[in-house]
Coordinates of C-alpha atoms in Angstrom, one line a residue:
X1 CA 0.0 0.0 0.0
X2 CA 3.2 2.5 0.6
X3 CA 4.3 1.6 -2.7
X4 CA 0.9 2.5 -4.7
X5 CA 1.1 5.5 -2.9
X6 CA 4.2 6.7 -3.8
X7 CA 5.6 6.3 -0.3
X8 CA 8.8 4.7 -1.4
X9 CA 11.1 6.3 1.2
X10 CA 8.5 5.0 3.5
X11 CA 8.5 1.5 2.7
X12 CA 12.4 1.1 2.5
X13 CA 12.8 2.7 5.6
X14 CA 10.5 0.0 7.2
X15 CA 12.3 -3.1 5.1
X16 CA 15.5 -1.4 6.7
X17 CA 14.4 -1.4 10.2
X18 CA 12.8 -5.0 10.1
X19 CA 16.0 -6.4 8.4
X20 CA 17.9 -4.4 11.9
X21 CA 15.4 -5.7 13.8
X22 CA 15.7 -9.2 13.0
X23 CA 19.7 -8.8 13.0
X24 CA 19.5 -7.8 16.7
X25 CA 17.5 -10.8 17.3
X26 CA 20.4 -13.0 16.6
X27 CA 22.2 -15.2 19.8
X28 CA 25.8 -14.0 19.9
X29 CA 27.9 -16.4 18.8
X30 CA 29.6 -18.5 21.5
X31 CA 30.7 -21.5 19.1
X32 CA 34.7 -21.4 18.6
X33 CA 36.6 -23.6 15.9
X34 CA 39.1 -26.7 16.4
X35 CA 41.5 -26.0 12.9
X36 CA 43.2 -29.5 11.8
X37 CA 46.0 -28.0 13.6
X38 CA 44.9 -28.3 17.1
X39 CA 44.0 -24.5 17.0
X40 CA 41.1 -23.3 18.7
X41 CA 40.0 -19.8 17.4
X42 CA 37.1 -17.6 17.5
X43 CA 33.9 -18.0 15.0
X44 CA 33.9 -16.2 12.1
X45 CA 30.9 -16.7 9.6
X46 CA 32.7 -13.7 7.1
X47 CA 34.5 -16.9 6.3
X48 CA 32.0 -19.5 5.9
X49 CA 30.3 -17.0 3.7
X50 CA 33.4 -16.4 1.5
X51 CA 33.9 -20.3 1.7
X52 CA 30.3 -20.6 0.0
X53 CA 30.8 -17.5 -2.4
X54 CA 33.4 -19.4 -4.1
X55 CA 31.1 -22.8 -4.3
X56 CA 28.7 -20.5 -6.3
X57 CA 31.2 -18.6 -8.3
X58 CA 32.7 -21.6 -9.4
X59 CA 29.7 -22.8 -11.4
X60 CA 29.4 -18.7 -12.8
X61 CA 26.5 -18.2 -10.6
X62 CA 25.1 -15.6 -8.2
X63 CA 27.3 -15.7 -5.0
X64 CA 24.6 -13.8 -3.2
X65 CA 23.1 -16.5 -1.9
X66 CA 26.1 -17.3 0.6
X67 CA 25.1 -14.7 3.1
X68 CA 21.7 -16.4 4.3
X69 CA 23.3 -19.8 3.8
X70 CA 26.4 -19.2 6.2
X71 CA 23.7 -16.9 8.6
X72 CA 21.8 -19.9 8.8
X73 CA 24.5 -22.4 9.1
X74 CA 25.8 -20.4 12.2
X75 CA 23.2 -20.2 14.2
X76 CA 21.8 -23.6 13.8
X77 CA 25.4 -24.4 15.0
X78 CA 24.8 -22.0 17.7
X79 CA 21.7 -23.2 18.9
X80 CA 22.9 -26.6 18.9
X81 CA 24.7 -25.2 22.4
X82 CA 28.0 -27.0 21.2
X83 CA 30.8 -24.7 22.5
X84 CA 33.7 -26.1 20.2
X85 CA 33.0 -27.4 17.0
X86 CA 35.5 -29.1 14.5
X87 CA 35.7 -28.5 10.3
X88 CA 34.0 -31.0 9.6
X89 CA 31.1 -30.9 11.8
X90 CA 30.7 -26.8 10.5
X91 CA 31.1 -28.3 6.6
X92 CA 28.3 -30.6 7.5
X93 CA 26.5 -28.0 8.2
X94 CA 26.7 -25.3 5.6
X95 CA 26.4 -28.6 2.9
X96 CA 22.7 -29.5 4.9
X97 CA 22.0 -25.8 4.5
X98 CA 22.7 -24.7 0.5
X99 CA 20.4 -28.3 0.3
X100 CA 17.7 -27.4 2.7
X101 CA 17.6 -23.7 0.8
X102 CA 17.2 -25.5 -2.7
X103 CA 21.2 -24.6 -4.0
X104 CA 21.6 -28.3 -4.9
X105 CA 24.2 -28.4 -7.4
X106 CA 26.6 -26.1 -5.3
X107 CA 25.9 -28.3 -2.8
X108 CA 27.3 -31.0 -5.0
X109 CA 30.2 -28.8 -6.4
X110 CA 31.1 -28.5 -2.5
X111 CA 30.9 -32.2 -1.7
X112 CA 32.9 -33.2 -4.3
X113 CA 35.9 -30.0 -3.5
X114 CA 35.8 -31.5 0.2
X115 CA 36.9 -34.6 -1.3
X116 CA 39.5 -33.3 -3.5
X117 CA 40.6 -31.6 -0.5
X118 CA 40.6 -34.7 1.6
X119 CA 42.7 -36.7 -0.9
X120 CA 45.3 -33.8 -0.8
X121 CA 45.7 -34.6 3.0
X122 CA 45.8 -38.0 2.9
X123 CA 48.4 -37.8 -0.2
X124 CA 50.5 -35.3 1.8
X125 CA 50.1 -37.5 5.1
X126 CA 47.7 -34.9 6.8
X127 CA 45.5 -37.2 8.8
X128 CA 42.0 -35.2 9.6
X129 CA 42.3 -36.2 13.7
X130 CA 39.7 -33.9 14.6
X131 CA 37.4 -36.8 16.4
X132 CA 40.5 -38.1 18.3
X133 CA 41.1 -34.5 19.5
X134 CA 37.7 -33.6 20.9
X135 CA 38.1 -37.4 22.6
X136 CA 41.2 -37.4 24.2
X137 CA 42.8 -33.6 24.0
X138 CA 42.1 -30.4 26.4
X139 CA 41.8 -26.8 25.6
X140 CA 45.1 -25.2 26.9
X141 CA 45.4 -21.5 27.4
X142 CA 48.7 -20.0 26.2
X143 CA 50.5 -17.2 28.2
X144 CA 49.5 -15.1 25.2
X145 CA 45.9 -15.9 25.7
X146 CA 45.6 -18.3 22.9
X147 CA 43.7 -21.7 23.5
X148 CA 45.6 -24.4 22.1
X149 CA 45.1 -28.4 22.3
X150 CA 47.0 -30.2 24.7
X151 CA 47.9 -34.1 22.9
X152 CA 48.7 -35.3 26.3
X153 CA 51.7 -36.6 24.4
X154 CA 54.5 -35.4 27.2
X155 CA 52.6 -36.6 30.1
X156 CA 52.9 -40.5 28.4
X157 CA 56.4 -39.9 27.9
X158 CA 56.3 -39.0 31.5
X159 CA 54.6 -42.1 33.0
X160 CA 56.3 -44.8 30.4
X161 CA 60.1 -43.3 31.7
X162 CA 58.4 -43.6 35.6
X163 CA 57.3 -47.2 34.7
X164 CA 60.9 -48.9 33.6
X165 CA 61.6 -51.5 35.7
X166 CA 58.7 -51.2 38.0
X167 CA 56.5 -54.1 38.5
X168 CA 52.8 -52.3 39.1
X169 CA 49.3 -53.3 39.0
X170 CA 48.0 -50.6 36.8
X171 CA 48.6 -50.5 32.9
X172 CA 49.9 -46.6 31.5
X173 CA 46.8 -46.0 30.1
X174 CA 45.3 -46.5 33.6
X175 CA 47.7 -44.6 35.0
X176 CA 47.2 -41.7 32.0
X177 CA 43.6 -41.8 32.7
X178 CA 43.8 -41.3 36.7
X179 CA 46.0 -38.3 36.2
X180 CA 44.3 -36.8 33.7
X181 CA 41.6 -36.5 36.3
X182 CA 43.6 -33.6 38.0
X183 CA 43.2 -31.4 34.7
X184 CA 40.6 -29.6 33.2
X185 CA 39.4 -27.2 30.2
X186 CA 41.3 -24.0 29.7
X187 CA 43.6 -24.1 32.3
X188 CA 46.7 -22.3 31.9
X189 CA 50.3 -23.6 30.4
X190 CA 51.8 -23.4 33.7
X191 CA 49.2 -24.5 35.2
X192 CA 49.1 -27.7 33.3
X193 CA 52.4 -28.2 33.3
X194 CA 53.0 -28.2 37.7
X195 CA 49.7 -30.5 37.4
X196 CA 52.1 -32.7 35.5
X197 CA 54.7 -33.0 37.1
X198 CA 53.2 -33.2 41.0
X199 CA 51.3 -35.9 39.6
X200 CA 53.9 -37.9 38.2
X201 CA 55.7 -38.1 41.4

């Protein structure tokens, strides 16, 4: 009815301010994301959208689908309540969302990159750990503030060295697991690293 009327100014200033509306509406995003690496950084859906830009663009299409698509992708994530999430599990999901929105041969031109992209890895010996990481790693914060995994990989070391010669009634991986119950998520380097070595005593 504002546009029949000539009340253009009108109507764009209301699309405007339910489009800010709607934008304020949004959870802030808690999610942070486990690289391949081990690196746990902050979200960032500019790249997720840039990610999907280039699925579209490679097939000569309209990229500007990939702003709803990587909007939507993050905060299903986010309302999933997940506070670390791995590349996989946030490729998963922008893949289920250009289907669920109709895009279904980017989808496929992104299925079959991610597989390219795999067989790089595996040809250049990159093993995709990510599962093993979230089971068996901890989130370690850096004197610099970074979070970083922890492999755990020292504190073996540690006990196999303590167990030569000794006859004892508990496996390492026992002993491992018993220790590990001294440490928890984001604790410091230092921290982390007394824990060690008051425990291995």
């Amino acid at each position: 009815a504002l546009i029949e009327n000539d009340a253009h100014d009108v109507a764009k200033s209301l699309v405007f301010g339910r489009a800010k509306g709607q934008e304020r509406e949004r959870e802030p995003v808690s999610i942070r994301l486990i690289r391949r690496n081990g690196q746990v950084v902050p979200w960032n859906e500019a790249k997720i959208e840039v990610a999907v830009r280039k699925s579209f663009l490679s097939l000569h299409l309209d990229s500007t689908p990939a702003v709803e698509v990587a909007r939507a992708a993050t905060d299903r994530l986010n309302g999933a309540g997940q506070a670390f999430l791995n590349i996989e599990d946030v490729q998963d999901a922008v893949q289920e969302e250009m289907m669920r929105q109709g895009h279904f041969k980017v989808a496929e031109a992104y299925i079959l990159y991610r597989a390219h992209r795999s067989r790089v890895r595996e040809d250049e010996g990159i093993v995709d750990s990510s599962e093993t990481l979230q089971e068996s790693m901890i989130v370690v914060t850096e004197a610099n503030g970074e979070n970083t995994f922890w492999d755990g990989i020292d504190l073996k070391l540690r006990i196999e060295f303590a167990m030569i010669g000794l006859d004892l009634n508990l496996s390492a991986e026992e002993i491992d697991d018993e220790l590990r119950r001294s440490l928890y998520p984001e604790m410091t380097r230092s921290d982390l690293q007394k824990t060690i070595i008051l425990n291995a005593k």
